Short mmCIF file of C-alpha atoms in Angstrom, two decimals:
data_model
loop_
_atom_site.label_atom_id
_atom_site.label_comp_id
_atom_site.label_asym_id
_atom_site.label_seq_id
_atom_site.Cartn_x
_atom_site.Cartn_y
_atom_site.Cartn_z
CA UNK A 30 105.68 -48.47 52.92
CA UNK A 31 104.31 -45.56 52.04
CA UNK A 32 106.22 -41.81 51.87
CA UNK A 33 104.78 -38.12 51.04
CA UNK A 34 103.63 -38.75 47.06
CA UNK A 35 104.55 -35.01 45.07
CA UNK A 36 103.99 -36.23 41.84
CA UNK A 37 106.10 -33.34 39.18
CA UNK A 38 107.18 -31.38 41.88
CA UNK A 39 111.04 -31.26 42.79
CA UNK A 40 113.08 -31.40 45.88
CA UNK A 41 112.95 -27.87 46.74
CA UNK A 42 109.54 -28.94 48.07
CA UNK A 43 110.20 -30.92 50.72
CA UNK A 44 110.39 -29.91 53.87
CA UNK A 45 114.14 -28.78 55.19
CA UNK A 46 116.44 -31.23 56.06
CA UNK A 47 115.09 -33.77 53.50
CA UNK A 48 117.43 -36.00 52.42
CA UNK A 49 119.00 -35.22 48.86
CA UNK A 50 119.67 -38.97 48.18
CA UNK A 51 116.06 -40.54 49.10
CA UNK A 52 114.48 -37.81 46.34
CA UNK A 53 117.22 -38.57 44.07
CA UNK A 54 116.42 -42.27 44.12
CA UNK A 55 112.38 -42.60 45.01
CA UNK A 56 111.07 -38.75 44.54
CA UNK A 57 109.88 -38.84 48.13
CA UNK A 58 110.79 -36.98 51.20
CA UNK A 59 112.17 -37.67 54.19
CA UNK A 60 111.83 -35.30 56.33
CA UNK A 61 113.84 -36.85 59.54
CA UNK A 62 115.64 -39.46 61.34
CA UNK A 63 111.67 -41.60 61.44
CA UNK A 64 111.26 -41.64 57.97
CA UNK A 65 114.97 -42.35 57.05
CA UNK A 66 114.60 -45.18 59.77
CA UNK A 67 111.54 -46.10 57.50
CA UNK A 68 113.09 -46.26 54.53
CA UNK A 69 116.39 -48.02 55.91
CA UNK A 70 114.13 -50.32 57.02
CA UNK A 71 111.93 -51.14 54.05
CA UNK A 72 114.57 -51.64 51.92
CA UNK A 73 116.59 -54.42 54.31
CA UNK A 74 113.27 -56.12 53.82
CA UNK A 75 113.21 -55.82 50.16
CA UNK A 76 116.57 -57.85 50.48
CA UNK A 77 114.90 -60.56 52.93
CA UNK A 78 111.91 -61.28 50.52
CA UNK A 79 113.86 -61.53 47.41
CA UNK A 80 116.44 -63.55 49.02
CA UNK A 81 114.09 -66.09 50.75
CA UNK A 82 113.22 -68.29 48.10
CA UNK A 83 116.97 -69.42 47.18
CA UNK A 84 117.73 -71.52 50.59
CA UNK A 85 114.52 -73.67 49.16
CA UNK A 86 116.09 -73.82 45.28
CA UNK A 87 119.13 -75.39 47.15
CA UNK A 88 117.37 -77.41 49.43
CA UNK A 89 114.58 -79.04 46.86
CA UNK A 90 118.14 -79.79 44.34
CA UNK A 91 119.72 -81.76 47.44
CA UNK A 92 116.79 -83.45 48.45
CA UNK A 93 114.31 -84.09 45.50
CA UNK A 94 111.17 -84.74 47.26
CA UNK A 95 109.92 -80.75 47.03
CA UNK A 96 106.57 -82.33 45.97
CA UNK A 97 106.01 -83.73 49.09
CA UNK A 98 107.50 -81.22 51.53
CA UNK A 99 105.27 -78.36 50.12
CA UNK A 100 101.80 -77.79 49.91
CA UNK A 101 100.92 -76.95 46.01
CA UNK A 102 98.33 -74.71 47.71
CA UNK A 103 100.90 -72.99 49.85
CA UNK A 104 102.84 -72.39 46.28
CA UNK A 105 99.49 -71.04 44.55
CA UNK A 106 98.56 -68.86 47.45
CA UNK A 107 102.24 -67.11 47.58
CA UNK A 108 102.15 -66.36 43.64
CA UNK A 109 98.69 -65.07 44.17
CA UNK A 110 99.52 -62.56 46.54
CA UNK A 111 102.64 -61.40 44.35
CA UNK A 112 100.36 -61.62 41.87
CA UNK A 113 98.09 -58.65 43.00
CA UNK A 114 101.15 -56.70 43.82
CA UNK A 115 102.12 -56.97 40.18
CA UNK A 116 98.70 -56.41 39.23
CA UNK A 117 98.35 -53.19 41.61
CA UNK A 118 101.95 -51.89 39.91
CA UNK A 119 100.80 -51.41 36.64
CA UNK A 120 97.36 -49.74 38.07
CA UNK A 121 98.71 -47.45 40.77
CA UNK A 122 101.50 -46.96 38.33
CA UNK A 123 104.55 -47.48 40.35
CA UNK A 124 107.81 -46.51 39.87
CA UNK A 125 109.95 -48.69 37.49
CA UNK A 126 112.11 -50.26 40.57
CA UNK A 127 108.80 -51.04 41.90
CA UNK A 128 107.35 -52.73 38.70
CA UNK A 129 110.68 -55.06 38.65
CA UNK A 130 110.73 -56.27 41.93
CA UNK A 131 107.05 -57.35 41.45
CA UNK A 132 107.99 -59.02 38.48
CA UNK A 133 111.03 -60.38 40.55
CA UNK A 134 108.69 -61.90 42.94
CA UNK A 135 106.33 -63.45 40.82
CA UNK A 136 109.15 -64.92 38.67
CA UNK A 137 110.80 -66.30 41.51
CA UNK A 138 107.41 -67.96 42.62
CA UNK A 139 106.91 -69.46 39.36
CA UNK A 140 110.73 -71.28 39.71
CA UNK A 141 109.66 -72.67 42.60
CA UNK A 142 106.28 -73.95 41.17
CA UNK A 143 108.41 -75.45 38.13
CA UNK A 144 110.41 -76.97 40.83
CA UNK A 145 107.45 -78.74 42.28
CA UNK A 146 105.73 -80.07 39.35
CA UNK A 147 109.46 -81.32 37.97
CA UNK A 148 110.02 -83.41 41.32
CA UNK A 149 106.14 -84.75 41.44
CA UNK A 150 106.57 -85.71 37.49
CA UNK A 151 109.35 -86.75 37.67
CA UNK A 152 108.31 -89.71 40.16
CA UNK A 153 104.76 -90.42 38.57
CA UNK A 154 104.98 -89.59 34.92
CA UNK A 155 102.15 -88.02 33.92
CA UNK A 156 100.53 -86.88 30.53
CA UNK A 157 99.62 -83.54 32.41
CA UNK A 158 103.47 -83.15 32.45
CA UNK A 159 103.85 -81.34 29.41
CA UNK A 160 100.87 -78.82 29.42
CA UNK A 161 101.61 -77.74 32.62
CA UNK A 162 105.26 -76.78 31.70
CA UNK A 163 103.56 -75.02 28.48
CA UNK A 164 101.42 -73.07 30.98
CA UNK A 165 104.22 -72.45 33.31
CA UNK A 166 106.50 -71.04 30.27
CA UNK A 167 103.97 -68.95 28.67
CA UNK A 168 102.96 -67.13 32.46
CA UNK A 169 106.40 -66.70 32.46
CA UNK A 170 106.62 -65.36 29.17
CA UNK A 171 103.81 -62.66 29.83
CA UNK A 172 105.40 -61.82 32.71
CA UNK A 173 108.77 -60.79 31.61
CA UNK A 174 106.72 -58.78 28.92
CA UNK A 175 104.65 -56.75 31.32
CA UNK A 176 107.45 -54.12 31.84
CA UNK A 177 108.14 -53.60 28.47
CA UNK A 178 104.74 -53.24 27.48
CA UNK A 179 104.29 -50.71 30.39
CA UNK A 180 107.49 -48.64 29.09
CA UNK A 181 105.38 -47.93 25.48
CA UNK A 182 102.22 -46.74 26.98
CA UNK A 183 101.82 -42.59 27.78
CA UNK A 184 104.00 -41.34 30.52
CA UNK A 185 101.48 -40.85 33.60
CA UNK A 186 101.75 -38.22 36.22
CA UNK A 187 102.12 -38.90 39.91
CA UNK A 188 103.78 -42.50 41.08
CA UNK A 189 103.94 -43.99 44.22
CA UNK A 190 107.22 -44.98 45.76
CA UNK A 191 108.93 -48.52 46.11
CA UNK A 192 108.06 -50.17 49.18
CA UNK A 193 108.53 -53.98 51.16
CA UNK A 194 106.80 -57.00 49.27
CA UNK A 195 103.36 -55.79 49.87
CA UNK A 196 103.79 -52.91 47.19
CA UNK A 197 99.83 -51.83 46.93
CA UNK A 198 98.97 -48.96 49.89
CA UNK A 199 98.21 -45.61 48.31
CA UNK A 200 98.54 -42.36 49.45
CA UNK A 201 97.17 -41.48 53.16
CA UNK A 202 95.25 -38.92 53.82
CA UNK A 203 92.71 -37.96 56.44
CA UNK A 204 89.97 -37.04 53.18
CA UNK A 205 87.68 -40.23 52.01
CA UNK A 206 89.27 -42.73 49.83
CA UNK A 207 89.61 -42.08 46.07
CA UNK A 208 88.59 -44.38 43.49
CA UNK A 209 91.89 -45.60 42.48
CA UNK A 210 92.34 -45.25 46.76
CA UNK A 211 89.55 -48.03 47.03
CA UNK A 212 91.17 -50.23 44.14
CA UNK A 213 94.66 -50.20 45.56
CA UNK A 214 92.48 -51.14 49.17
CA UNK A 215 91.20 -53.94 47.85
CA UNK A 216 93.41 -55.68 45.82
CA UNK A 217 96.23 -55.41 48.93
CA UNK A 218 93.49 -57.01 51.29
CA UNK A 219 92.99 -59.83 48.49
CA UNK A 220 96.89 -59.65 48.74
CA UNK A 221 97.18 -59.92 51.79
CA UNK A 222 94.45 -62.88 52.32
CA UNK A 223 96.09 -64.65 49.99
CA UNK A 224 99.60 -64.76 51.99
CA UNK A 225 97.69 -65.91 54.99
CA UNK A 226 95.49 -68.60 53.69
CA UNK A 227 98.72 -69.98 51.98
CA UNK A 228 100.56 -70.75 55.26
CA UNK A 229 97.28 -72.99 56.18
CA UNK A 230 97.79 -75.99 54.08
CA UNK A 231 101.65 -75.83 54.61
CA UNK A 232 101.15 -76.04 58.29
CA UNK A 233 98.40 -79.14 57.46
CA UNK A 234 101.31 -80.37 55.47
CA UNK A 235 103.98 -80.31 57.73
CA UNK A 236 101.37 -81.61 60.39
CA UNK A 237 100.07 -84.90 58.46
CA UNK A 238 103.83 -85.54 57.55
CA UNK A 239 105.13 -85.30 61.27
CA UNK A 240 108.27 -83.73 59.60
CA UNK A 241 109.66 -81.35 57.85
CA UNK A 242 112.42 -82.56 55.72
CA UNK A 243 112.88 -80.68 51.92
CA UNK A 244 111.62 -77.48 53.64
CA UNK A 245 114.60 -75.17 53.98
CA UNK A 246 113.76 -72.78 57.42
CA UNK A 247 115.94 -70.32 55.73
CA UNK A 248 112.62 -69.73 53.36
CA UNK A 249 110.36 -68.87 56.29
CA UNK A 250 113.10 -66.71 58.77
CA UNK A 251 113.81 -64.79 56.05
CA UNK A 252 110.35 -64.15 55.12
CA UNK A 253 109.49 -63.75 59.20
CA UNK A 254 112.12 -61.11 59.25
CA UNK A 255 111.16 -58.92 55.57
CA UNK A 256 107.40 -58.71 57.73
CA UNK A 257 109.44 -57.70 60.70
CA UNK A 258 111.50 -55.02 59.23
CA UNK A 259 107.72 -54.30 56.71
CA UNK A 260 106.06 -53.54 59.67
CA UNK A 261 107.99 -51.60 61.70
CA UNK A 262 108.86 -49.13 58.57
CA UNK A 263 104.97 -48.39 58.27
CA UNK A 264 104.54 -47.86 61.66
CA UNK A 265 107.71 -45.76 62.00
CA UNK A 266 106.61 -43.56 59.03
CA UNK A 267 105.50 -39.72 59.73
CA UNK A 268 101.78 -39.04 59.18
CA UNK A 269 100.96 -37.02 56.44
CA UNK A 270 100.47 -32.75 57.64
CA UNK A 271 96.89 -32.80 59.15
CA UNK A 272 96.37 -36.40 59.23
CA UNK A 273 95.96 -38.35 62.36
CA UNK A 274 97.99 -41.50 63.57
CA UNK A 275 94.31 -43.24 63.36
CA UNK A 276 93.65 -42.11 59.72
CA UNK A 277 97.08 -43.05 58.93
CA UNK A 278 96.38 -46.91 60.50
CA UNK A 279 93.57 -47.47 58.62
CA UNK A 280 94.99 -46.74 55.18
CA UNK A 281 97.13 -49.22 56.32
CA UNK A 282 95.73 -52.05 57.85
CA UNK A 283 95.24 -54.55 54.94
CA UNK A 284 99.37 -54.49 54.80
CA UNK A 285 99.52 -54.19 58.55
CA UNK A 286 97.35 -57.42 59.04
CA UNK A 287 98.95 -59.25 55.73
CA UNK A 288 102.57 -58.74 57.43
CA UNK A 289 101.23 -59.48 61.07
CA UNK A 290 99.29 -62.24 60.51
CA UNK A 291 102.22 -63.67 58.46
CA UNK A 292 104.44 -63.59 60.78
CA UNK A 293 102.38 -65.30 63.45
CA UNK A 294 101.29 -68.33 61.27
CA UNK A 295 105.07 -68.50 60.08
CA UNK A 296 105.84 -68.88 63.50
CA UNK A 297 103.98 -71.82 64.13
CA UNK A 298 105.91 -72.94 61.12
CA UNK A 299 109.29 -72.46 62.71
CA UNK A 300 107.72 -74.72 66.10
CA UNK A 301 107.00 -77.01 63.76
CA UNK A 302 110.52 -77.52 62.62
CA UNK A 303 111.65 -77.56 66.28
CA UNK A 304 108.86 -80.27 67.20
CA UNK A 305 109.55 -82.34 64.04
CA UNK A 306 113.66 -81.57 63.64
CA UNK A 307 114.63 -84.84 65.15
CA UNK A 308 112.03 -86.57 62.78
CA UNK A 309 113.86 -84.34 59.57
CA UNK A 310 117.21 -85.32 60.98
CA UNK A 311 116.77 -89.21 60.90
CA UNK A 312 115.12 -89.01 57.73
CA UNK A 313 117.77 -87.37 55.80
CA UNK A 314 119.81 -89.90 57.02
CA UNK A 315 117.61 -92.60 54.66
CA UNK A 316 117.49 -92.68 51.08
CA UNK A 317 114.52 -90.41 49.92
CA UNK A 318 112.75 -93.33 47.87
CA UNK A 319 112.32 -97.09 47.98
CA UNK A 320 114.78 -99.49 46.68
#
């Protein structure tokens, strides 16, 4: 989501009847009941995506066979794309709120990721065992120490405002893209490749397995419905003054796709757990490893 960028201006520049609170929280302006809609919007989705990944904490602790319900390339495909939007905080430099909920993200990623390689070693021993968790911990490690690194650098001028999961469109504007225009471009297409491609091997997964069991749907209809609420608060936004609807698409459309295409591979995710739910049903009724 993207709103009206004014840099060190105040709120006496906005437009009238701008909302007092929406400055006072993201500097932006929203200049009527469209982009209020749009913000209401992109923040319920906020909630969705940071929310999504517990129902699958819960579900791998009750079931203990996350290694096998997940694809490892699904995992390493999601903390890619959070990756980039952590990567395209720091260069777009993006509000503080923005900066932690990236970091959210990608820590939240790596749990799950320590999740999987704890189930799959904790089956097969293996000598990899222990510098994996050292890679894990130190990842997590730079992670956490992103922000405060950020906080002792110079204080730069104009940030853009928080936004869904995909945190990485710039400014629109009907006049060519800018360099740093271009960079926040194509890191949020790399972005948003990388949540598509990641849905692929899950749906392989799910698909060789003939079942679903130790995937929590709560993971993906939560995810189906931050994309939902994402794309609908982009397309609800106001164009900038003088820019066309057209101009205002294409700054878009690498977020537009990411969240769209999503949600259509997601939902042949959520057949799969209809076509496979009597499979996941009688299976959870059986002890999850030989005797």
């Amino acid at each position: 989501m993207v709103w009206k960028k004014l840099g060190s201006g105040n709120f006496s520049d906005c437009p009238n009847g701008s909302r007092q609170w929406i400055w006072d929280v993201f500097g932006e302006c929203a200049q009527d009941g469209w982009d209020e809609a749009s913000v209401g919007l992109g923040l319920i989705s906020i909630v969705c995506f940071a929310a999504s990944t517990f129902p699958q904490y819960i579900k791998a602790c009750r079931t203990g066979n996350m290694d096998q319900a997940l694809s490892l390339w699904f995992l390493l495909g999601w903390i890619g794309g959070d990756s980039c939007n952590l990567i395209g905080s720091f260069l777009a430099d993006q509000l503080p709120l923005q900066t932690y909920t990236a970091v959210y993200y990608v820590l939240a990623d790596l749990l799950m990721l320590a999740l999987y390689f704890h189930y799959k070693f904790k089956k097969r021993p293996s000598l990899l065992s222990t510098p994996i968790n050292s890679v894990l911990l130190f990842v997590l490690g730079v992670v956490c120490a992103f922000p405060l690194l950020r906080t002792t650098g110079p204080v730069a001028a104009p940030r853009e405002v928080f936004r869904g999961r995909t945190l990485l469109s710039v400014e629109p504007g009907s006049k060519p893209f800018t360099q740093q225009e271009i960079i926040g471009f194509a890191i949020g297409s790399v972005s948003s490749a990388l949540y598509l491609l990641s849905r692929l091997p899950q749906i392989r997964t799910n698909f060789l397995r003939k079942s679903t069991q130790g995937v929590s749907y709560s993971l993906f209809a939560l995810v189906m419905l931050g994309n939902t609420l994402y794309g609908l608060s982009v397309l609800l936004k106001n164009p900038e003054v003088g820019q066309s609807e057209g101009s205002y698409l294409l700054h878009h459309l690498p977020w537009l796709v990411g969240s769209l295409g999503v949600l259509l591979l997601d939902t042949i995710i959520s057949i799969q757990f209809l076509v496979y739910r009597d499979t996941a049903t009688s299976s959870e009724r059986q002890p999850l490893l030989p005797s």
